Structures are given as structure tokens and as C-alpha cells.
Short mmCIF file of C-alpha atoms and ligand atoms in Angstrom, two decimals:
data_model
loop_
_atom_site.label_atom_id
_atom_site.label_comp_id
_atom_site.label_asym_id
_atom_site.label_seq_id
_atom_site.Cartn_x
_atom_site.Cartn_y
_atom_site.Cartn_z
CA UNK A 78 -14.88 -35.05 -58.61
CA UNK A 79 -11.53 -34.95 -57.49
CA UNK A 80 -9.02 -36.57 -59.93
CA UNK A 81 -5.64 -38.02 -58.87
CA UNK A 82 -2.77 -37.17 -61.40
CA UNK A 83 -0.09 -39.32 -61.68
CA UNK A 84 2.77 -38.32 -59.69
CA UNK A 85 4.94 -39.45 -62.64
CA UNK A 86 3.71 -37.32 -65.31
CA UNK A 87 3.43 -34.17 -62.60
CA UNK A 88 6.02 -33.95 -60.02
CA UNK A 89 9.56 -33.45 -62.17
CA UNK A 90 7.48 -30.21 -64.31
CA UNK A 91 6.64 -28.75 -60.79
CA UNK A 92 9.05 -29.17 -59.03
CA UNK A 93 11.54 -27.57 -61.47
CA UNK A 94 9.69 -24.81 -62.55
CA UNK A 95 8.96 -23.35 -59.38
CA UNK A 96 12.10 -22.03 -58.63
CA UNK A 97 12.53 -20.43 -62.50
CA UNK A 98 9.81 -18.32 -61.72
CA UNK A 99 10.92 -14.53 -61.38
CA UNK A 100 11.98 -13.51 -57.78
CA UNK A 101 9.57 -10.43 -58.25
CA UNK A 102 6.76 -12.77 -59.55
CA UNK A 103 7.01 -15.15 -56.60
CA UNK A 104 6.91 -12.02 -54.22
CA UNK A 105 3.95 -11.30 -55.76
CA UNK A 106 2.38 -14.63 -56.23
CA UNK A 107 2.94 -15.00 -52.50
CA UNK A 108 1.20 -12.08 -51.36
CA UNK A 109 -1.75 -12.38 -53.51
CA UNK A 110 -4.26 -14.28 -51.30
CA UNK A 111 -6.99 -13.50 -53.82
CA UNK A 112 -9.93 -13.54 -52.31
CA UNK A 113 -9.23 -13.53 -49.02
CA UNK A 114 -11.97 -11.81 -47.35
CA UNK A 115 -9.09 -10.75 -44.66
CA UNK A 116 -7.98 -8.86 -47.02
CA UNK A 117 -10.55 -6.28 -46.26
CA UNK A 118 -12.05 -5.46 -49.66
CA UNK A 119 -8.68 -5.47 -51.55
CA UNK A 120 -9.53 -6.72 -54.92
CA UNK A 121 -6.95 -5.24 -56.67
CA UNK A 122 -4.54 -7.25 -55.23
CA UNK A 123 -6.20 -10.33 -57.21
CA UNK A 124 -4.46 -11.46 -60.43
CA UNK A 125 -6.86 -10.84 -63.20
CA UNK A 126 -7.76 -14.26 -64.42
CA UNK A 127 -5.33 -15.50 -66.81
CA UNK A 128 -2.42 -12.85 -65.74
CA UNK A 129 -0.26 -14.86 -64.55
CA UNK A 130 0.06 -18.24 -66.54
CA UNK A 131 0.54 -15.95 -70.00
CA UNK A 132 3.76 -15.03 -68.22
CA UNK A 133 4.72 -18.68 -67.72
CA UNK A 134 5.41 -20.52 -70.67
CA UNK A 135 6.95 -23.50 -68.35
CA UNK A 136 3.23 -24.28 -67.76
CA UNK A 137 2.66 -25.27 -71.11
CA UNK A 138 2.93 -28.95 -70.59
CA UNK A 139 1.43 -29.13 -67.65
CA UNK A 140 -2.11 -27.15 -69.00
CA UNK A 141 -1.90 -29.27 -72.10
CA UNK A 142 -2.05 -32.71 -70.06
CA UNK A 143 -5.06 -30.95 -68.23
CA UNK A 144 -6.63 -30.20 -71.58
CA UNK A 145 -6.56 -33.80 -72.76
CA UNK A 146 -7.82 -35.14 -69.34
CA UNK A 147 -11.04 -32.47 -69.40
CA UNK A 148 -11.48 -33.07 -73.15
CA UNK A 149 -10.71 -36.95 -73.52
CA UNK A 150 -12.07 -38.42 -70.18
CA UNK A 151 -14.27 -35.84 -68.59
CA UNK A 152 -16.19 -34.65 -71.82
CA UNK A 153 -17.51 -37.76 -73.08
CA UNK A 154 -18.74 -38.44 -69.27
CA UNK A 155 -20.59 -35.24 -69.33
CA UNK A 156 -21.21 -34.78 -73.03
CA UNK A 157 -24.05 -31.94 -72.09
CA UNK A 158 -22.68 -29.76 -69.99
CA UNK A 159 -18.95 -29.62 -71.79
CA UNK A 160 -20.86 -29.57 -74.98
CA UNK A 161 -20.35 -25.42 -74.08
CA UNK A 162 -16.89 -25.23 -73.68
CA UNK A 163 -14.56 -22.65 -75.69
CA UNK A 164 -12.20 -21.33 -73.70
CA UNK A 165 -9.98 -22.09 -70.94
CA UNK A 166 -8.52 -19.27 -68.35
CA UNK A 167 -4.68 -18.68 -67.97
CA UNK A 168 -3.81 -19.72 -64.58
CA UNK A 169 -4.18 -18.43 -61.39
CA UNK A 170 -1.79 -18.71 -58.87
CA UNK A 171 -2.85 -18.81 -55.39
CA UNK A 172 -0.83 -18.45 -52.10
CA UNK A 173 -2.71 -18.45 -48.78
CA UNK A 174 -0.30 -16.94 -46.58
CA UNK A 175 -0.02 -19.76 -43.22
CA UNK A 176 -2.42 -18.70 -40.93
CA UNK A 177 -1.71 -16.58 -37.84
CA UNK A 178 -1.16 -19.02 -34.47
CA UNK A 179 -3.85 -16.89 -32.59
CA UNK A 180 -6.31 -18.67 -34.31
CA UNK A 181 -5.53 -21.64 -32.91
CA UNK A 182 -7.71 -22.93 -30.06
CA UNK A 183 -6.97 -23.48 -26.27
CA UNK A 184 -5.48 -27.00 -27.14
CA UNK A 185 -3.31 -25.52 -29.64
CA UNK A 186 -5.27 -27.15 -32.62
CA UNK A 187 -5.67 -25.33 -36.05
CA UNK A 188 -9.18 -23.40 -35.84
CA UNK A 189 -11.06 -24.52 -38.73
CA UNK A 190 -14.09 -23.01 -38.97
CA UNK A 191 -14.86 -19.48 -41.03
CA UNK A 192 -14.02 -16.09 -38.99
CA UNK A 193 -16.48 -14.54 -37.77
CA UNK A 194 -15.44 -12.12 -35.26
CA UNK A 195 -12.92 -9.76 -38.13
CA UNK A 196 -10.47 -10.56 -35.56
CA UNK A 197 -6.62 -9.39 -36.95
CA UNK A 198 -3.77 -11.46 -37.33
CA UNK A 199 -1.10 -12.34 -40.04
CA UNK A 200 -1.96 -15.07 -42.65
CA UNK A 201 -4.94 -16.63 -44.34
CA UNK A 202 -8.20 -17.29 -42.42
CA UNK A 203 -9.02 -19.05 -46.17
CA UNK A 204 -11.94 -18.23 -48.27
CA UNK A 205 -15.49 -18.49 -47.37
CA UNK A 206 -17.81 -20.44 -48.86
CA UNK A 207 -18.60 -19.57 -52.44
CA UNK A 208 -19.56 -20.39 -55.51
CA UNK A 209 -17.02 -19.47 -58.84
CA UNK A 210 -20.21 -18.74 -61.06
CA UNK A 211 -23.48 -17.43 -59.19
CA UNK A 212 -25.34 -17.37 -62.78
CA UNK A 213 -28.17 -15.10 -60.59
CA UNK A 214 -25.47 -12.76 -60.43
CA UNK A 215 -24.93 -12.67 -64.14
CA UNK A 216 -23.13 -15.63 -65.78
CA UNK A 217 -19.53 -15.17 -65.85
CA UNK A 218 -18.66 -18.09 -68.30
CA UNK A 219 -17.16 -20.13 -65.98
CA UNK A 220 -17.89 -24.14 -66.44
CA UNK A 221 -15.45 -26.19 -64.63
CA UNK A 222 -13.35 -25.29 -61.64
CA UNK A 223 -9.94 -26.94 -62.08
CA UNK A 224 -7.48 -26.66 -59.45
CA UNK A 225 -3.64 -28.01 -59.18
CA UNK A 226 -2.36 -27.99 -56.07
CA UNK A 227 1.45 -27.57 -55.44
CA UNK A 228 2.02 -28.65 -51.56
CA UNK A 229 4.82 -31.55 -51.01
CA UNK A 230 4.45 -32.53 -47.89
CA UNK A 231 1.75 -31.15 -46.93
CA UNK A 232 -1.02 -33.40 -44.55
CA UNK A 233 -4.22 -32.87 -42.10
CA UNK A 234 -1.99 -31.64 -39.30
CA UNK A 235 -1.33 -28.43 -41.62
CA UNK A 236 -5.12 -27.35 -42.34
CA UNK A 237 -5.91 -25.79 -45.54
CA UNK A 238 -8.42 -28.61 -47.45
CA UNK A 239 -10.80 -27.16 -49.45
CA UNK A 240 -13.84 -28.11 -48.31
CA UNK A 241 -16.88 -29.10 -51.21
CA UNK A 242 -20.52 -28.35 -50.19
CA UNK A 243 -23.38 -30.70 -51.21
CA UNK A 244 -25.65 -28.80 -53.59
CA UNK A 245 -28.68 -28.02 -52.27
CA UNK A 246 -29.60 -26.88 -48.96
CA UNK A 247 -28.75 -27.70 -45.85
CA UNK A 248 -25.56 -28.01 -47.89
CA UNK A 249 -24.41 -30.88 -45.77
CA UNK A 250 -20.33 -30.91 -46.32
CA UNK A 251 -19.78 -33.56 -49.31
CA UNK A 252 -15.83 -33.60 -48.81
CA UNK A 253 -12.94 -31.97 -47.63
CA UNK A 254 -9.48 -32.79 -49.89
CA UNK A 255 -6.21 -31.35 -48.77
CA UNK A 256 -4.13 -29.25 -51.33
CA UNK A 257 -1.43 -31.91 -52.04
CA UNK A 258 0.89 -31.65 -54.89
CA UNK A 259 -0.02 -32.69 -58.42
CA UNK A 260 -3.35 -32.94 -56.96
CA UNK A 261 -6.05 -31.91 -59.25
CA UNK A 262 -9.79 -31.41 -58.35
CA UNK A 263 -12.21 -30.45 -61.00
CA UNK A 264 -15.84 -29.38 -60.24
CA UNK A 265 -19.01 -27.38 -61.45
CA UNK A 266 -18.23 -23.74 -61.21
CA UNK A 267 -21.91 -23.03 -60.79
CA UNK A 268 -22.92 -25.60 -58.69
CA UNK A 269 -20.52 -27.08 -56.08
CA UNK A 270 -20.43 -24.67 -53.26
CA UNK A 271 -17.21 -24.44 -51.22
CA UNK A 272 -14.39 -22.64 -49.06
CA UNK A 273 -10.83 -23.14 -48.22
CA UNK A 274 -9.99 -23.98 -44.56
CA UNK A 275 -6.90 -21.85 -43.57
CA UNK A 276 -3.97 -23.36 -43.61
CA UNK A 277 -0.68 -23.64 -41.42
CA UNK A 278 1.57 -23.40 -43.83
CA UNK A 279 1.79 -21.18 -46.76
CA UNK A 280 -0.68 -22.79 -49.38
CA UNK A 281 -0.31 -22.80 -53.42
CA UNK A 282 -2.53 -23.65 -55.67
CA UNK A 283 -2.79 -22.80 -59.68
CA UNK A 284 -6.31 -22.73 -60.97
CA UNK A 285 -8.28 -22.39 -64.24
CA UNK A 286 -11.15 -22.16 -65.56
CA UNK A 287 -13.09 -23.87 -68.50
CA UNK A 288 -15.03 -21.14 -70.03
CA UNK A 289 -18.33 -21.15 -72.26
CA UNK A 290 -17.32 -17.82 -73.93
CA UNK A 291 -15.22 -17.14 -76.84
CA UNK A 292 -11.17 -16.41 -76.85
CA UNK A 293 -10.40 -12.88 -75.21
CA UNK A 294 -6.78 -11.79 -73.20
CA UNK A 295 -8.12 -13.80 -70.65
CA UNK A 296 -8.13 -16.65 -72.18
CA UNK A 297 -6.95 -19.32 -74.58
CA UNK A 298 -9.28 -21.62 -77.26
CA UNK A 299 -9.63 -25.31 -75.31
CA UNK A 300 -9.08 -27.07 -78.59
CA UNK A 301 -10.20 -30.03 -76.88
CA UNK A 302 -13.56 -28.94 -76.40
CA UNK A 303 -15.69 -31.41 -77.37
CA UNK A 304 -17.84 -29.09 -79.94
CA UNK A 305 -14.40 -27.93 -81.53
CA UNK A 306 -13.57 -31.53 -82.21
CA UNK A 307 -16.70 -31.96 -83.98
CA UNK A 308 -16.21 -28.80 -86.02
CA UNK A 309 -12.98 -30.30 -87.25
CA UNK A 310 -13.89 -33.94 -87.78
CA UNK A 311 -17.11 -32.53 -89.78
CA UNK A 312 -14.42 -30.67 -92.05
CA UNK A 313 -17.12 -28.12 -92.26
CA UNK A 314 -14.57 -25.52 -91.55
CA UNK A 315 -12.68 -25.97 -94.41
CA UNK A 316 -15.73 -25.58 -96.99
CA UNK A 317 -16.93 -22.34 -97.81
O1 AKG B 262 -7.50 -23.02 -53.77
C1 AKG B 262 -8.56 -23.63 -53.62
O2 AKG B 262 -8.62 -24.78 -53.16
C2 AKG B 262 -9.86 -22.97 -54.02
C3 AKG B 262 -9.76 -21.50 -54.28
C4 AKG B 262 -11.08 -20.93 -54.70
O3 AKG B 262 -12.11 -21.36 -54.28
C5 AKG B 262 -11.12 -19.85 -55.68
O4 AKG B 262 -10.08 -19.27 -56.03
O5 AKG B 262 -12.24 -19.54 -56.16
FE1 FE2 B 263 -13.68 -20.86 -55.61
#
């Protein structure tokens, strides 16, 4: 589901805190292209989930209008599957460096498609398709994907959507949405298969995660969560 954010409540927090960041930080931040396959196995160059938003108290505002849309609107929609939620990750900022011209095709347009031949070149060729929890794998805790995007300006010309897979095979592509500030796309982190498209200009993104596990340096308690806030209005937690 991809959910528009006011452009009111989102643009001035953005906007301003982007430059406060720490000149080191943004360095940083701008060369982690986290799971880049280009990056040729280099993992450790991927923020640990929640590194980097426990260094940002600026984001406080913005995660806490996030909270109250995943635990206000989106929980009693999907009362089941939220029922699970504890946690929510710190943030994870994204850049995916602009991608190299060579991969442009003979007409000069943006190639789209995943690489295939390793070829080398600067910038991102995105990230291919994927899924954020492959429970076969081992469950991870992840619940719900949410992503802000922080692009002004940013349109089809410049590449870079993230691109949302139908569920089951043939996986038939259900949508592509471009990376547009104060954008925010939510989806299943077990179940909605997709891949960033690489993009011609440098793309950021901050996402989270809504987690089913309990508090750890990863994460923070969602006090929204929709089995906390029965918990509390029960009072059960005050009587021992
Ligand atoms: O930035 C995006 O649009 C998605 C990134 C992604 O799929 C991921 O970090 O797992
Ligand atoms: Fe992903």
C-alpha cells in the first residue's frame, strides 16, 4: 500500500534536518548503498539496522507521526497481522549512488532492468528483487516494510522507483512508485517481493521496520502496537 503523507506535516522536518546531519555521517550515509549487490559481497558496509536513526534525535517527530499512522489507521485495517507487533527498527538510511551513464542504452535512456552481465561502472545498478523477511530462511522479525523517501524533485526521467512484485508466481509487476519526498510506502516484509530500479541521481531513502520481537539495541518498543494498547487499556499491568 503506498501511503501519501502530507507534504505539510513532512517537508519543513526534512528539509531542515538534512543539512544538521554530521558532515562525516552524510559521507557515510552516502556511500552506504546497502545492499547493493554491486557492491560485490560488501556487507559490512551496511548500517546495522537501527544504527543510524539512534544517532539522530531530529527524527523523533518524524518516526512518531509514522507510529500513529501504522498504529491508528493501519492496525485496525489489519487487526491480525499487526496484532504481533513490538518493536520498531531505528532507521536506515539509504543512498543509491546515481547510476553510471554506461548503463544507459543506445538511445541514451536509463537501463532499467536488473544487471546481469557484473559489468563495472560507478553508481547504483539498485537492488534486486527481494524479499525483507524470507521466513524459510529463518524469521527475522520483520512485519512491515516502511520506507520514507527524501527526493525533491525527483520524477520518471531520473529512474530509481521501487518496483512491488505481485505475490505469487509469475510475480506479474503490481507497481512501480518513484522515491519522492515525504513519500511513504508501507508493505508486508514477508510477502511483497520487490527491487529498486537504479536511479540517475543519487537516491535517499530512510527505512524501518515494524518488528514482532521484543526491544533489543536495534530497536525501540512501538507503543502503538495494537496489543500494547490493549495491555494498557486492560490496566492489567498495573495489578500484581
Ligand atoms: O529504498 C527502497 O525503495 C527499498 C530498499 C529495500 O528494498 C531494502 O532496503 O530492503
Ligand atoms: Fe527490501
Amino acid at each position: 500500500m503506498a501511503v501519501p503523507v502530507s507534504r505539510r506535516r513532512f517537508n519543513q522536518p526534512v528539509q531542515k534536518r538534512q543539512p544538521t546531519l554530521p558532515a562525516t555521517r552524510r559521507v557515510a550515509i552516502k556511500k552506504v548503498n546497502t545492499h547493493d549487490p554491486a557492491a560485490g559481497g560488501r556487507d559490512d558496509l551496511a548500517p546495522k539496522e537501527g544504527q543510524v536513526s539512534a544517532a539522530i534525535p531530529a527524527l523523533g517527530p518524524v518516526l512518531e507521526h509514522i507510529d500513529t499512522l501504522v498504529g491508528d489507521i493501519l492496525s485496525p485495517q489489519f487487526p491480525e497481522r499487526m496484532q504481533c507487533l513490538r518493536t520498531r527498527s531505528h532507521a536506515m538510511f539509504t543512498c543509491y549512488p546515481a547510476t553510471d551513464a554506461k548503463l544507459a542504452d543506445a538511445d541514451g535512456k536509463l537501463w532499467l532492468g536488473p544487471v546481469a552481465d557484473g559489468s563495472s561502472g560507478k553508481g547504483s545498478r539498485g537492488y534486486l528483487r527481494h524479499l525483507d523477511n524470507v521466513r524459510a530462511q529463518g524469521h527475522c522479525g520483520r512485519i512491515l516494510t516502511t520506507i520514507l523517501y527524501l527526493n525533491e524533485d525527483w520524477g520518471s526521467a531520473l529512474g530509481g522507483s521501487i518496483r512491488l512484485f505481485e505475490v505469487q508466481p509469475p510475480l506479474d509487476i503490481r507497481a512501480e512508485v518513484l522515491p519522492k519526498a515525504n513519500r511513504l510506502l508501507c508493505f508486508w516484509s514477508d510477502e511483497i517481493p520487490h527491487e529498486v530500479l537504479p536511479p540517475r541521481r543519487d537516491r535517499f531513502a530512510c527505512t524501518f521496520w515494524y518488528l514482532d520481537r521484543e526491544e533489543d539495541p536495534s530497536s525501540v518498543a512501538f507503543a502503538k502496537a495494537p496489543a500494547a494498547k490493549a495491555q494498557a487499556s486492560s490496566g492489567s499491568v498495573f495489578l500484581d
